JSON list of C-alpha atoms in Angstrom, two decimals:
[
{"chain": "A", "resi": 20, "resn": "MET", "atom": "CA", "xyz": [138.50, 129.72, -10.76]},
{"chain": "A", "resi": 21, "resn": "LEU", "atom": "CA", "xyz": [141.43, 128.00, -12.43]},
{"chain": "A", "resi": 22, "resn": "PRO", "atom": "CA", "xyz": [144.53, 127.10, -10.40]},
{"chain": "A", "resi": 23, "resn": "THR", "atom": "CA", "xyz": [147.57, 129.23, -10.99]},
{"chain": "A", "resi": 24, "resn": "GLU", "atom": "CA", "xyz": [150.92, 127.79, -12.03]},
{"chain": "A", "resi": 25, "resn": "THR", "atom": "CA", "xyz": [152.43, 128.81, -8.67]},
{"chain": "A", "resi": 26, "resn": "ARG", "atom": "CA", "xyz": [149.68, 127.01, -6.74]},
{"chain": "A", "resi": 27, "resn": "VAL", "atom": "CA", "xyz": [150.09, 123.82, -8.78]},
{"chain": "A", "resi": 28, "resn": "ILE", "atom": "CA", "xyz": [153.87, 123.82, -8.30]},
{"chain": "A", "resi": 29, "resn": "SER", "atom": "CA", "xyz": [153.52, 124.53, -4.56]},
{"chain": "A", "resi": 30, "resn": "LEU", "atom": "CA", "xyz": [151.04, 121.72, -4.06]},
{"chain": "A", "resi": 31, "resn": "GLY", "atom": "CA", "xyz": [153.25, 119.39, -6.09]},
{"chain": "A", "resi": 32, "resn": "ILE", "atom": "CA", "xyz": [156.25, 120.16, -3.88]},
{"chain": "A", "resi": 33, "resn": "ILE", "atom": "CA", "xyz": [154.19, 119.70, -0.71]},
{"chain": "A", "resi": 34, "resn": "GLY", "atom": "CA", "xyz": [152.92, 116.37, -2.04]},
{"chain": "A", "resi": 35, "resn": "ILE", "atom": "CA", "xyz": [156.45, 115.17, -2.80]},
{"chain": "A", "resi": 36, "resn": "LEU", "atom": "CA", "xyz": [157.69, 116.18, 0.67]},
{"chain": "A", "resi": 37, "resn": "ALA", "atom": "CA", "xyz": [154.73, 114.48, 2.36]},
{"chain": "A", "resi": 38, "resn": "SER", "atom": "CA", "xyz": [155.35, 111.32, 0.32]},
{"chain": "A", "resi": 39, "resn": "LEU", "atom": "CA", "xyz": [159.03, 111.29, 1.31]},
{"chain": "A", "resi": 40, "resn": "ALA", "atom": "CA", "xyz": [158.11, 111.69, 4.98]},
{"chain": "A", "resi": 41, "resn": "LEU", "atom": "CA", "xyz": [155.61, 108.82, 4.76]},
{"chain": "A", "resi": 42, "resn": "ILE", "atom": "CA", "xyz": [158.13, 106.59, 2.98]},
{"chain": "A", "resi": 43, "resn": "SER", "atom": "CA", "xyz": [160.68, 107.37, 5.70]},
{"chain": "A", "resi": 44, "resn": "ILE", "atom": "CA", "xyz": [158.24, 106.42, 8.49]},
{"chain": "A", "resi": 45, "resn": "LEU", "atom": "CA", "xyz": [157.20, 103.21, 6.72]},
{"chain": "A", "resi": 46, "resn": "THR", "atom": "CA", "xyz": [160.82, 102.23, 6.06]},
{"chain": "A", "resi": 47, "resn": "LYS", "atom": "CA", "xyz": [161.71, 102.77, 9.73]},
{"chain": "A", "resi": 48, "resn": "SER", "atom": "CA", "xyz": [158.76, 100.61, 10.75]},
{"chain": "A", "resi": 49, "resn": "ILE", "atom": "CA", "xyz": [159.58, 97.80, 8.33]},
{"chain": "A", "resi": 50, "resn": "LEU", "atom": "CA", "xyz": [163.27, 97.71, 9.20]},
{"chain": "A", "resi": 51, "resn": "ASN", "atom": "CA", "xyz": [162.67, 97.96, 12.95]},
{"chain": "A", "resi": 52, "resn": "LYS", "atom": "CA", "xyz": [164.66, 95.10, 14.52]},
{"chain": "A", "resi": 53, "resn": "ASN", "atom": "CA", "xyz": [163.09, 95.71, 17.94]},
{"chain": "A", "resi": 54, "resn": "PHE", "atom": "CA", "xyz": [159.51, 95.16, 16.74]},
{"chain": "A", "resi": 55, "resn": "GLN", "atom": "CA", "xyz": [158.53, 93.40, 19.95]},
{"chain": "A", "resi": 56, "resn": "ILE", "atom": "CA", "xyz": [157.35, 93.81, 23.50]},
{"chain": "A", "resi": 57, "resn": "LYS", "atom": "CA", "xyz": [159.95, 92.92, 26.13]},
{"chain": "A", "resi": 58, "resn": "ILE", "atom": "CA", "xyz": [159.19, 92.59, 29.82]},
{"chain": "A", "resi": 59, "resn": "ASP", "atom": "CA", "xyz": [161.92, 92.74, 32.46]},
{"chain": "A", "resi": 60, "resn": "ASN", "atom": "CA", "xyz": [162.57, 94.02, 35.99]},
{"chain": "A", "resi": 61, "resn": "SER", "atom": "CA", "xyz": [162.95, 97.63, 34.77]},
{"chain": "A", "resi": 62, "resn": "GLY", "atom": "CA", "xyz": [159.74, 97.89, 32.84]},
{"chain": "A", "resi": 63, "resn": "LEU", "atom": "CA", "xyz": [158.01, 97.34, 29.58]},
{"chain": "A", "resi": 64, "resn": "PHE", "atom": "CA", "xyz": [159.97, 97.85, 26.34]},
{"chain": "A", "resi": 65, "resn": "LEU", "atom": "CA", "xyz": [157.65, 98.70, 23.45]},
{"chain": "A", "resi": 66, "resn": "GLY", "atom": "CA", "xyz": [159.49, 98.33, 20.17]},
{"chain": "A", "resi": 67, "resn": "LEU", "atom": "CA", "xyz": [156.13, 98.68, 18.41]},
{"chain": "A", "resi": 68, "resn": "ILE", "atom": "CA", "xyz": [155.74, 102.39, 19.01]},
{"chain": "A", "resi": 69, "resn": "GLN", "atom": "CA", "xyz": [157.42, 105.27, 17.18]},
{"chain": "A", "resi": 70, "resn": "HIS", "atom": "CA", "xyz": [158.31, 107.23, 20.32]},
{"chain": "A", "resi": 71, "resn": "SER", "atom": "CA", "xyz": [161.93, 107.97, 21.19]},
{"chain": "A", "resi": 72, "resn": "LYS", "atom": "CA", "xyz": [161.61, 106.48, 24.69]},
{"chain": "A", "resi": 73, "resn": "LYS", "atom": "CA", "xyz": [160.39, 102.94, 24.25]},
{"chain": "A", "resi": 74, "resn": "LEU", "atom": "CA", "xyz": [160.99, 101.69, 27.82]},
{"chain": "A", "resi": 75, "resn": "ILE", "atom": "CA", "xyz": [158.14, 102.43, 30.22]},
{"chain": "A", "resi": 76, "resn": "TYR", "atom": "CA", "xyz": [159.26, 101.96, 33.81]},
{"chain": "A", "resi": 77, "resn": "TRP", "atom": "CA", "xyz": [156.98, 99.90, 36.06]},
{"chain": "A", "resi": 78, "resn": "LYS", "atom": "CA", "xyz": [157.04, 102.67, 38.69]},
{"chain": "A", "resi": 79, "resn": "ASP", "atom": "CA", "xyz": [155.54, 105.12, 36.15]},
{"chain": "A", "resi": 80, "resn": "ILE", "atom": "CA", "xyz": [152.59, 102.95, 35.07]},
{"chain": "A", "resi": 81, "resn": "THR", "atom": "CA", "xyz": [149.34, 103.91, 36.84]},
{"chain": "A", "resi": 82, "resn": "LYS", "atom": "CA", "xyz": [146.79, 101.85, 34.89]},
{"chain": "A", "resi": 83, "resn": "ILE", "atom": "CA", "xyz": [146.58, 99.30, 32.08]},
{"chain": "A", "resi": 84, "resn": "GLU", "atom": "CA", "xyz": [143.41, 98.58, 30.15]},
{"chain": "A", "resi": 85, "resn": "SER", "atom": "CA", "xyz": [142.06, 97.16, 26.92]},
{"chain": "A", "resi": 86, "resn": "ILE", "atom": "CA", "xyz": [139.85, 99.15, 24.55]},
{"chain": "A", "resi": 87, "resn": "ASN", "atom": "CA", "xyz": [138.37, 98.67, 21.10]},
{"chain": "A", "resi": 88, "resn": "ILE", "atom": "CA", "xyz": [139.29, 101.21, 18.45]},
{"chain": "A", "resi": 89, "resn": "GLU", "atom": "CA", "xyz": [137.28, 100.66, 15.29]},
{"chain": "A", "resi": 90, "resn": "GLY", "atom": "CA", "xyz": [136.81, 96.98, 16.15]},
{"chain": "A", "resi": 91, "resn": "ILE", "atom": "CA", "xyz": [140.50, 96.32, 16.91]},
{"chain": "A", "resi": 92, "resn": "ARG", "atom": "CA", "xyz": [141.61, 95.67, 20.49]},
{"chain": "A", "resi": 93, "resn": "HIS", "atom": "CA", "xyz": [144.38, 97.92, 21.82]},
{"chain": "A", "resi": 94, "resn": "ILE", "atom": "CA", "xyz": [146.31, 98.05, 25.08]},
{"chain": "A", "resi": 95, "resn": "ILE", "atom": "CA", "xyz": [146.28, 101.45, 26.76]},
{"chain": "A", "resi": 96, "resn": "ILE", "atom": "CA", "xyz": [149.03, 102.16, 29.28]},
{"chain": "A", "resi": 97, "resn": "TYR", "atom": "CA", "xyz": [148.57, 105.21, 31.49]},
{"chain": "A", "resi": 98, "resn": "VAL", "atom": "CA", "xyz": [151.69, 106.71, 33.04]},
{"chain": "A", "resi": 99, "resn": "LYS", "atom": "CA", "xyz": [152.59, 109.41, 35.49]},
{"chain": "A", "resi": 100, "resn": "ASN", "atom": "CA", "xyz": [155.40, 111.75, 34.46]},
{"chain": "A", "resi": 101, "resn": "VAL", "atom": "CA", "xyz": [154.23, 111.94, 30.83]},
{"chain": "A", "resi": 102, "resn": "GLU", "atom": "CA", "xyz": [156.56, 114.90, 30.28]},
{"chain": "A", "resi": 103, "resn": "TYR", "atom": "CA", "xyz": [159.56, 112.59, 30.75]},
{"chain": "A", "resi": 104, "resn": "TYR", "atom": "CA", "xyz": [158.38, 110.30, 27.95]},
{"chain": "A", "resi": 105, "resn": "GLY", "atom": "CA", "xyz": [157.60, 113.18, 25.61]},
{"chain": "A", "resi": 106, "resn": "GLU", "atom": "CA", "xyz": [160.63, 115.42, 26.15]},
{"chain": "A", "resi": 107, "resn": "ASN", "atom": "CA", "xyz": [162.67, 114.09, 23.19]},
{"chain": "A", "resi": 108, "resn": "GLU", "atom": "CA", "xyz": [159.84, 113.87, 20.68]},
{"chain": "A", "resi": 109, "resn": "LYS", "atom": "CA", "xyz": [160.26, 115.95, 17.53]},
{"chain": "A", "resi": 110, "resn": "GLY", "atom": "CA", "xyz": [158.43, 116.42, 14.26]},
{"chain": "A", "resi": 111, "resn": "ILE", "atom": "CA", "xyz": [155.86, 113.81, 13.32]},
{"chain": "A", "resi": 112, "resn": "GLN", "atom": "CA", "xyz": [156.61, 111.79, 16.47]},
{"chain": "A", "resi": 113, "resn": "LYS", "atom": "CA", "xyz": [155.69, 114.79, 18.62]},
{"chain": "A", "resi": 114, "resn": "TYR", "atom": "CA", "xyz": [152.47, 115.23, 16.65]},
{"chain": "A", "resi": 115, "resn": "PHE", "atom": "CA", "xyz": [151.45, 111.57, 17.22]},
{"chain": "A", "resi": 116, "resn": "PHE", "atom": "CA", "xyz": [152.49, 111.75, 20.88]},
{"chain": "A", "resi": 117, "resn": "ASN", "atom": "CA", "xyz": [150.36, 114.86, 21.47]},
{"chain": "A", "resi": 118, "resn": "SER", "atom": "CA", "xyz": [147.37, 113.63, 19.47]},
{"chain": "A", "resi": 119, "resn": "LYS", "atom": "CA", "xyz": [147.26, 110.38, 21.45]},
{"chain": "A", "resi": 120, "resn": "MET", "atom": "CA", "xyz": [147.54, 112.37, 24.68]},
{"chain": "A", "resi": 121, "resn": "LYS", "atom": "CA", "xyz": [144.55, 114.49, 23.70]},
{"chain": "A", "resi": 122, "resn": "LYS", "atom": "CA", "xyz": [142.41, 111.57, 22.55]},
{"chain": "A", "resi": 123, "resn": "TYR", "atom": "CA", "xyz": [143.31, 108.83, 25.07]},
{"chain": "A", "resi": 124, "resn": "LYS", "atom": "CA", "xyz": [145.01, 110.77, 27.92]},
{"chain": "A", "resi": 125, "resn": "THR", "atom": "CA", "xyz": [148.17, 108.72, 27.32]},
{"chain": "A", "resi": 126, "resn": "PRO", "atom": "CA", "xyz": [150.68, 108.40, 24.48]},
{"chain": "A", "resi": 127, "resn": "PHE", "atom": "CA", "xyz": [150.92, 104.62, 24.86]},
{"chain": "A", "resi": 128, "resn": "VAL", "atom": "CA", "xyz": [148.20, 103.11, 22.71]},
{"chain": "A", "resi": 129, "resn": "ILE", "atom": "CA", "xyz": [149.42, 99.73, 21.49]},
{"chain": "A", "resi": 130, "resn": "ASN", "atom": "CA", "xyz": [147.97, 97.74, 18.62]},
{"chain": "A", "resi": 131, "resn": "VAL", "atom": "CA", "xyz": [149.35, 94.21, 19.02]},
{"chain": "A", "resi": 132, "resn": "THR", "atom": "CA", "xyz": [147.76, 92.61, 15.96]},
{"chain": "A", "resi": 133, "resn": "ALA", "atom": "CA", "xyz": [151.15, 92.28, 14.22]},
{"chain": "A", "resi": 134, "resn": "LEU", "atom": "CA", "xyz": [152.63, 90.18, 17.03]},
{"chain": "A", "resi": 135, "resn": "SER", "atom": "CA", "xyz": [152.62, 86.39, 17.09]},
{"chain": "A", "resi": 136, "resn": "GLU", "atom": "CA", "xyz": [150.97, 85.98, 20.51]},
{"chain": "A", "resi": 137, "resn": "ASN", "atom": "CA", "xyz": [147.26, 86.52, 20.95]},
{"chain": "A", "resi": 138, "resn": "PHE", "atom": "CA", "xyz": [145.91, 89.67, 22.59]},
{"chain": "A", "resi": 139, "resn": "ASP", "atom": "CA", "xyz": [144.80, 88.10, 25.87]},
{"chain": "A", "resi": 140, "resn": "THR", "atom": "CA", "xyz": [148.19, 86.45, 26.44]},
{"chain": "A", "resi": 141, "resn": "ILE", "atom": "CA", "xyz": [150.01, 89.75, 25.87]},
{"chain": "A", "resi": 142, "resn": "ILE", "atom": "CA", "xyz": [147.80, 91.93, 28.09]},
{"chain": "A", "resi": 143, "resn": "ASN", "atom": "CA", "xyz": [147.68, 89.34, 30.88]},
{"chain": "A", "resi": 144, "resn": "SER", "atom": "CA", "xyz": [151.46, 89.03, 30.84]},
{"chain": "A", "resi": 145, "resn": "ILE", "atom": "CA", "xyz": [151.87, 92.81, 30.99]},
{"chain": "A", "resi": 146, "resn": "ILE", "atom": "CA", "xyz": [149.39, 93.21, 33.85]},
{"chain": "A", "resi": 147, "resn": "THR", "atom": "CA", "xyz": [150.86, 90.29, 35.83]},
{"chain": "A", "resi": 148, "resn": "ASN", "atom": "CA", "xyz": [154.39, 91.66, 35.57]},
{"chain": "A", "resi": 149, "resn": "TRP", "atom": "CA", "xyz": [153.26, 95.22, 36.35]},
{"chain": "A", "resi": 150, "resn": "LYS", "atom": "CA", "xyz": [151.62, 94.04, 39.56]},
{"chain": "A", "resi": 151, "resn": "LYS", "atom": "CA", "xyz": [154.73, 92.01, 40.40]},
{"chain": "A", "resi": 152, "resn": "TYR", "atom": "CA", "xyz": [157.25, 94.82, 39.87]},
{"chain": "A", "resi": 153, "resn": "LYS", "atom": "CA", "xyz": [155.38, 97.98, 40.77]},
{"chain": "A", "resi": 154, "resn": "GLU", "atom": "CA", "xyz": [156.47, 99.76, 43.90]}
]
């Protein structure tokens, strides 16, 4: 069965829109000035993630662990009150938030390979400060 002209045009438009969305996400990531992890008395600021709420309060963290995903180590941060962190998510951000929730039971799956510190230093610092500040 040969494709119709309408189908070809429709798929072309969908492809262009998907490409524009991907370019927008990549541009935001590249130009992100807060591409870092900051630790303070309030909590853990994750400039690495694409969620609207990047500050995870110490009081909300229930567990921190390390897992391997396709041979790359990631930090998984489990939180209570997940609804609070997901309430402002829209569009593609909401999709990623929900897909991580389904797969890992938390939206905070952090790949730290792009940071200058090594993995063990980062996770140990996060865990040490969490234990220090948690209520």
